[in-house]
């Protein structure tokens, strides 16, 4: 890892930020994740890559306990995840909520401060200011009092990112943070993520764009119901591993990979993605 | 009571009672059959809103008839009034959601309650009119088969028979519409007309049921038999007649019951009979019933745990072949590694011993060793594991749908015959990939190594 | 005046309180797209009310509320079970469960003989506002007279208690309710149990349904649950204003409905009033139509905005680090 950890909160020991052992999840009797065993690096940016229905979102949700596990164990920072909840932050898919909801951008970001406030107590002014600062970090200070439905898709994604930042977590699980955003927002988000990595935090993100994955992320987990391969991007994100992940189904994909690996020329639109099932 | 019930069930209560029972049964048949399409098209609660919104129409028609000096108890007139406001209600629901501020759930709840409220106000107006027959209006709310005239029952039976006939004639296009509207449009079916036709059928069935079941519960006869049939079968050409039969049975039995016990409101009795059948299906349906579902879940969860145990024991056995490492795993160690729940910990050791896969290890008190059968099973599991992976990879040449289905059926849900087929396919196309010493793949259960470079 | 106090005050109060209690909690249903759950629960509590009534032999609140809550929770669980097993859309699963439970309630009224006392089918359908009278009233002074107040109909006191409970919980859990309504998954990951909060909302909805039952019956309660929130939704994009406007709409609906159904025909000297519960729904419908057509998001509002908008949406400022 390059750079020195800026924050004292980061761990000096090389404990994996997240480790899952023998994790299986099934919806009804359709397996969505099968016996996934994986350790993330202690810090840095990690992409989860795989085809539609590969269980990428399900992996994040199973880690967070949002879907029931059939089997398996999840640890964060070497401890059971329930004990370190405060250090884990979640950024859900943008499409998972109703953006017509009568709330302002600031009110949504302030939800990221709720764990510090606790039940029943109203949000103190200082916490509201922290939320405002988080909003400013993603370049959205001017939109604090806008109703969220009046924001563009990219702006909504920035609001979600600001809410995650407001949590001040050490491990972030992000479900498609780049889905459906404009180029400026994509740059803004990756800058925030890189800053988090420099501070010694871990970001594990479901990522659909094979062309940009090697540019943005240092590590990768290739997932297709089972863990296919994992490790540093340079050695893991190989055409063979991708073929094993995607079943060699897409020729477009190979072009995208070739382009990405050979000089990082992005092939626009070569995302075999789309919304995860369920 | 038994005598009276039997009499009613056998249509032995006289001509009038028999005609009423038959008319109601015909309504049940039509409601069940039409209900299947209403249900599959996601219109169940619009039907409920429309049914509640018939009240202002029925009461309005009554007031109109009284004002014009017509017979205010004329069933065709009252039903026509109900159909008009029910149709308006459907239009209002779509108008309310058009602005995007209100979702269809809110729009339906609003139309249902406000329509009914308007009806209640009009009924209170009717009560103050100086004409006879006001009390009859109440039978439109909760249904009352007793006192129905034979001519009314004949009208209901005729309307219901017509609706059922239309369902039979339009079966194929309606089925296409409900399965995939876009596809139906793409193959040139007039989907808008069909949707309107289904809506008209729904309204026809709704007003047909008003007199017998009442507007509050008419939706029960449209939804419950259809949902029951859905539990029992996966095929639409079975589901529709089955729902029709269940609806007819519920209506006929309910009418008979309410005739035998005069205090029971007819509509509620019919709905409860339908509900009873539904409850039976919910518990005992062969594939979708609660018992079958619980059994499948338990079996799957046990199979997953068993496979973990087999693989863990196999790995340990292979490792034990190396010098200096010998202790077999204990159940506690296996359970901890795989995150077993308490009941899995309790059931699995017994189950696996009983099925001859494992035996007590003599060297360590609670140690687990694989029997020859267990060893074979574990090897087979590992082989299938890899086979599946190869298949996934090579299946790129297959139709995407087939590859996807196989991807979901990971190794142990892969039926043996599919595994054999895949094996044959692979040995033809890629013989080199099936060698057991194949390297480069992570072994099952093994953590994928973080290669640092 | 004494006549108003004796015959109308209790009923008018009951109408307003019922609409307020239902209307406030209805916001949470509307914002989570669960208006139909209100529909389902209002029907499904009937067997619980009947059994509570039958077991206790009185209209006293606690057994009825307990019965209704048990029925509401049963209904919610059954709906989830039916959805899971039949894989039908939620609306259909609700339709199966609530129509079945409502039918059960109607049959129970006959079977338990509750009808013989004063719970009958008419009450289920229209409520019994006209039964809420205060014969002990002697004049304005009675409002301060403890002995006279003790004679005040218990239904109204129950309504007031449930409204107070609703207001209290809304105030205490203001931020939690908003969090869970907006993003339950996120709420769960930060340790705010969304299921607990949802169950609390369910309990409040069923309590409001029972309390409002005597005033408006079990079908028109849906109007009280959904209409005030829907009217507010058509007028504002602000969370706090949503609640404030829905409260105003609820008061207008309850008070206006009673006024139009009972007091107006009285004043006009007509011998026969109209049904007050139904009229409340009609007033709600008129308010809704007004909000739809004249509100900021309706045709009138759009025309006004078109005239006013000259500047396009502001562009996102580029991140500083570029």
CSV table of N, CA and C in Angstrom, one decimal, chain A residues 151-225:
chain,number,residue,atom,x,y,z
A,151,UNK,N,-33.2,16.3,-7.3
A,151,UNK,CA,-31.8,16.2,-7.7
A,151,UNK,C,-31.7,15.2,-8.9
A,152,UNK,N,-30.6,15.4,-9.6
A,152,UNK,CA,-30.3,14.5,-10.7
A,152,UNK,C,-29.8,13.1,-10.1
A,153,UNK,N,-29.7,12.1,-11.0
A,153,UNK,CA,-29.3,10.8,-10.5
A,153,UNK,C,-27.9,10.9,-9.9
A,154,UNK,N,-27.0,11.6,-10.5
A,154,UNK,CA,-25.6,11.8,-10.0
A,154,UNK,C,-25.6,12.5,-8.7
A,155,UNK,N,-26.5,13.5,-8.6
A,155,UNK,CA,-26.5,14.3,-7.3
A,155,UNK,C,-27.1,13.4,-6.2
A,156,UNK,N,-28.1,12.6,-6.5
A,156,UNK,CA,-28.7,11.7,-5.5
A,156,UNK,C,-27.6,10.7,-5.0
A,157,UNK,N,-26.8,10.2,-6.0
A,157,UNK,CA,-25.7,9.3,-5.6
A,157,UNK,C,-24.7,10.0,-4.7
A,158,UNK,N,-24.4,11.3,-4.9
A,158,UNK,CA,-23.5,12.0,-4.1
A,158,UNK,C,-24.1,12.2,-2.7
A,159,UNK,N,-25.4,12.4,-2.6
A,159,UNK,CA,-26.1,12.5,-1.3
A,159,UNK,C,-25.9,11.2,-0.5
A,160,UNK,N,-26.1,10.0,-1.2
A,160,UNK,CA,-25.9,8.8,-0.5
A,160,UNK,C,-24.4,8.6,-0.1
A,161,UNK,N,-23.5,9.0,-0.9
A,161,UNK,CA,-22.1,8.9,-0.5
A,161,UNK,C,-21.8,9.8,0.7
A,162,UNK,N,-22.4,11.0,0.7
A,162,UNK,CA,-22.2,11.9,1.8
A,162,UNK,C,-22.8,11.3,3.1
A,163,UNK,N,-23.9,10.6,3.0
A,163,UNK,CA,-24.5,9.9,4.2
A,163,UNK,C,-23.5,8.8,4.7
A,164,UNK,N,-22.9,8.1,3.7
A,164,UNK,CA,-22.0,7.1,4.1
A,164,UNK,C,-20.8,7.7,4.8
A,165,UNK,N,-20.3,8.8,4.2
A,165,UNK,CA,-19.1,9.5,4.8
A,165,UNK,C,-19.5,10.0,6.3
A,166,UNK,N,-20.7,10.4,6.4
A,166,UNK,CA,-21.1,10.9,7.8
A,166,UNK,C,-21.0,9.8,8.8
A,167,UNK,N,-21.1,8.6,8.4
A,167,UNK,CA,-20.9,7.5,9.3
A,167,UNK,C,-19.5,7.4,9.9
A,168,UNK,N,-18.5,7.9,9.2
A,168,UNK,CA,-17.1,7.9,9.6
A,168,UNK,C,-16.7,6.4,9.9
A,169,UNK,N,-17.0,5.5,9.0
A,169,UNK,CA,-16.7,4.1,9.2
A,169,UNK,C,-15.3,3.8,8.7
A,170,UNK,N,-14.8,2.6,9.1
A,170,UNK,CA,-13.5,2.2,8.6
A,170,UNK,C,-13.6,1.3,7.4
A,171,UNK,N,-14.8,0.6,7.3
A,171,UNK,CA,-15.0,-0.3,6.2
A,171,UNK,C,-16.3,0.1,5.6
A,172,UNK,N,-16.3,0.4,4.3
A,172,UNK,CA,-17.5,0.7,3.6
A,172,UNK,C,-17.9,-0.4,2.6
A,173,UNK,N,-19.1,-0.7,2.6
A,173,UNK,CA,-19.6,-1.7,1.6
A,173,UNK,C,-20.6,-0.9,0.7
A,174,UNK,N,-20.2,-0.8,-0.6
A,174,UNK,CA,-21.0,0.1,-1.5
A,174,UNK,C,-21.5,-0.7,-2.6
A,175,UNK,N,-22.8,-0.6,-2.8
A,175,UNK,CA,-23.5,-1.3,-3.8
A,175,UNK,C,-23.7,-0.4,-5.1
A,176,UNK,N,-22.8,-0.7,-6.0
A,176,UNK,CA,-22.9,0.0,-7.3
A,176,UNK,C,-22.9,1.6,-7.1
A,177,UNK,N,-21.8,2.1,-6.5
A,177,UNK,CA,-21.7,3.5,-6.3
A,177,UNK,C,-21.7,4.3,-7.6
A,178,UNK,N,-21.3,3.6,-8.7
A,178,UNK,CA,-21.2,4.4,-10.0
A,178,UNK,C,-22.3,4.2,-10.9
A,179,UNK,N,-23.4,3.5,-10.5
A,179,UNK,CA,-24.4,3.1,-11.4
A,179,UNK,C,-25.2,4.4,-11.8
A,180,UNK,N,-25.3,4.6,-13.1
A,180,UNK,CA,-26.2,5.7,-13.6
A,180,UNK,C,-25.8,7.1,-13.2
A,181,UNK,N,-24.5,7.3,-13.1
A,181,UNK,CA,-24.1,8.7,-12.7
A,181,UNK,C,-23.3,9.3,-13.9
A,182,UNK,N,-23.3,10.7,-13.9
A,182,UNK,CA,-22.6,11.4,-15.0
A,182,UNK,C,-21.1,11.3,-14.7
A,183,UNK,N,-20.3,11.7,-15.8
A,183,UNK,CA,-18.9,11.6,-15.7
A,183,UNK,C,-18.3,12.4,-14.6
A,184,UNK,N,-18.9,13.7,-14.3
A,184,UNK,CA,-18.3,14.5,-13.3
A,184,UNK,C,-18.5,13.9,-11.9
A,185,UNK,N,-19.7,13.3,-11.7
A,185,UNK,CA,-20.0,12.6,-10.4
A,185,UNK,C,-19.0,11.4,-10.3
A,186,UNK,N,-18.8,10.7,-11.4
A,186,UNK,CA,-18.0,9.5,-11.3
A,186,UNK,C,-16.6,9.9,-10.8
A,187,UNK,N,-16.1,11.0,-11.4
A,187,UNK,CA,-14.7,11.5,-10.9
A,187,UNK,C,-14.8,11.9,-9.5
A,188,UNK,N,-15.8,12.6,-9.1
A,188,UNK,CA,-15.9,13.1,-7.7
A,188,UNK,C,-16.0,11.9,-6.8
A,189,UNK,N,-16.7,10.9,-7.1
A,189,UNK,CA,-16.9,9.8,-6.2
A,189,UNK,C,-15.5,9.1,-6.1
A,190,UNK,N,-14.8,8.9,-7.2
A,190,UNK,CA,-13.6,8.1,-7.1
A,190,UNK,C,-12.5,8.9,-6.3
A,191,UNK,N,-12.6,10.2,-6.4
A,191,UNK,CA,-11.7,11.0,-5.6
A,191,UNK,C,-11.9,10.8,-4.1
A,192,UNK,N,-13.2,10.8,-3.8
A,192,UNK,CA,-13.6,10.5,-2.3
A,192,UNK,C,-13.1,9.2,-1.9
A,193,UNK,N,-13.3,8.2,-2.8
A,193,UNK,CA,-12.9,6.8,-2.4
A,193,UNK,C,-11.4,6.7,-2.2
A,194,UNK,N,-10.7,7.4,-3.1
A,194,UNK,CA,-9.2,7.3,-3.0
A,194,UNK,C,-8.7,8.0,-1.8
A,195,UNK,N,-9.4,9.1,-1.4
A,195,UNK,CA,-9.1,9.7,-0.1
A,195,UNK,C,-9.3,8.8,1.1
A,196,UNK,N,-10.4,8.1,1.0
A,196,UNK,CA,-10.7,7.1,2.1
A,196,UNK,C,-9.6,6.0,2.2
A,197,UNK,N,-9.2,5.6,1.0
A,197,UNK,CA,-8.1,4.6,1.0
A,197,UNK,C,-6.8,5.1,1.5
A,198,UNK,N,-6.5,6.4,1.2
A,198,UNK,CA,-5.3,7.0,1.7
A,198,UNK,C,-5.4,7.1,3.2
A,199,UNK,N,-6.5,7.3,3.8
A,199,UNK,CA,-6.7,7.4,5.2
A,199,UNK,C,-6.6,6.0,5.9
A,200,UNK,N,-6.4,5.0,5.1
A,200,UNK,CA,-6.3,3.6,5.7
A,200,UNK,C,-7.6,2.9,5.8
A,201,UNK,N,-8.6,3.4,5.2
A,201,UNK,CA,-9.9,2.7,5.3
A,201,UNK,C,-10.1,1.8,4.1
A,202,UNK,N,-11.1,0.9,4.2
A,202,UNK,CA,-11.4,-0.1,3.2
A,202,UNK,C,-12.7,0.3,2.5
A,203,UNK,N,-12.7,0.2,1.2
A,203,UNK,CA,-14.0,0.4,0.5
A,203,UNK,C,-14.2,-0.9,-0.4
A,204,UNK,N,-15.2,-1.6,-0.2
A,204,UNK,CA,-15.6,-2.8,-1.0
A,204,UNK,C,-16.8,-2.4,-1.8
A,205,UNK,N,-16.6,-2.3,-3.2
A,205,UNK,CA,-17.7,-1.8,-4.0
A,205,UNK,C,-18.1,-2.8,-5.1
A,206,UNK,N,-19.4,-3.0,-5.2
A,206,UNK,CA,-19.9,-3.8,-6.4
A,206,UNK,C,-19.7,-2.9,-7.6
A,207,UNK,N,-19.0,-3.4,-8.6
A,207,UNK,CA,-18.7,-2.6,-9.8
A,207,UNK,C,-19.0,-3.3,-11.0
A,208,UNK,N,-19.6,-2.5,-12.0
A,208,UNK,CA,-20.1,-3.2,-13.2
A,208,UNK,C,-19.2,-2.9,-14.4
A,209,UNK,N,-18.5,-1.8,-14.4
A,209,UNK,CA,-17.8,-1.4,-15.6
A,209,UNK,C,-16.4,-2.0,-15.6
A,210,UNK,N,-16.3,-3.1,-16.4
A,210,UNK,CA,-15.0,-3.8,-16.5
A,210,UNK,C,-13.9,-2.9,-17.0
A,211,UNK,N,-14.3,-1.9,-17.8
A,211,UNK,CA,-13.3,-1.1,-18.4
A,211,UNK,C,-12.6,-0.2,-17.4
A,212,UNK,N,-13.4,0.3,-16.4
A,212,UNK,CA,-12.8,1.2,-15.4
A,212,UNK,C,-12.3,0.5,-14.1
A,213,UNK,N,-12.7,-0.8,-14.0
A,213,UNK,CA,-12.3,-1.5,-12.7
A,213,UNK,C,-10.8,-1.4,-12.4
A,214,UNK,N,-10.0,-1.7,-13.4
A,214,UNK,CA,-8.5,-1.7,-13.1
A,214,UNK,C,-8.0,-0.3,-12.8
A,215,UNK,N,-8.6,0.7,-13.3
A,215,UNK,CA,-8.1,2.1,-13.0
A,215,UNK,C,-8.5,2.5,-11.6
A,216,UNK,N,-9.7,2.1,-11.2
A,216,UNK,CA,-10.2,2.6,-9.9
A,216,UNK,C,-9.8,1.8,-8.7
A,217,UNK,N,-9.7,0.5,-8.9
A,217,UNK,CA,-9.5,-0.4,-7.7
A,217,UNK,C,-8.2,-1.1,-7.7
A,218,UNK,N,-7.7,-1.3,-6.5
A,218,UNK,CA,-6.4,-2.0,-6.4
A,218,UNK,C,-6.6,-3.5,-6.2
A,219,UNK,N,-7.7,-3.9,-5.7
A,219,UNK,CA,-8.0,-5.4,-5.5
A,219,UNK,C,-9.3,-5.7,-6.1
A,220,UNK,N,-9.5,-7.0,-6.4
A,220,UNK,CA,-10.7,-7.4,-7.0
A,220,UNK,C,-11.2,-8.8,-6.4
A,221,UNK,N,-12.5,-9.0,-6.3
A,221,UNK,CA,-13.1,-10.3,-6.1
A,221,UNK,C,-14.0,-10.6,-7.2
A,222,UNK,N,-13.6,-11.7,-8.0
A,222,UNK,CA,-14.5,-12.1,-9.1
A,222,UNK,C,-15.4,-13.1,-8.5
A,223,UNK,N,-16.7,-12.8,-8.8
A,223,UNK,CA,-17.8,-13.6,-8.1
A,223,UNK,C,-18.8,-14.1,-9.1
A,224,UNK,N,-19.1,-15.3,-9.1
A,224,UNK,CA,-20.3,-15.8,-9.9
A,224,UNK,C,-20.9,-16.9,-9.0
A,225,UNK,N,-21.7,-16.6,-8.1
A,225,UNK,CA,-22.3,-17.4,-7.1
A,225,UNK,C,-21.3,-18.0,-6.2
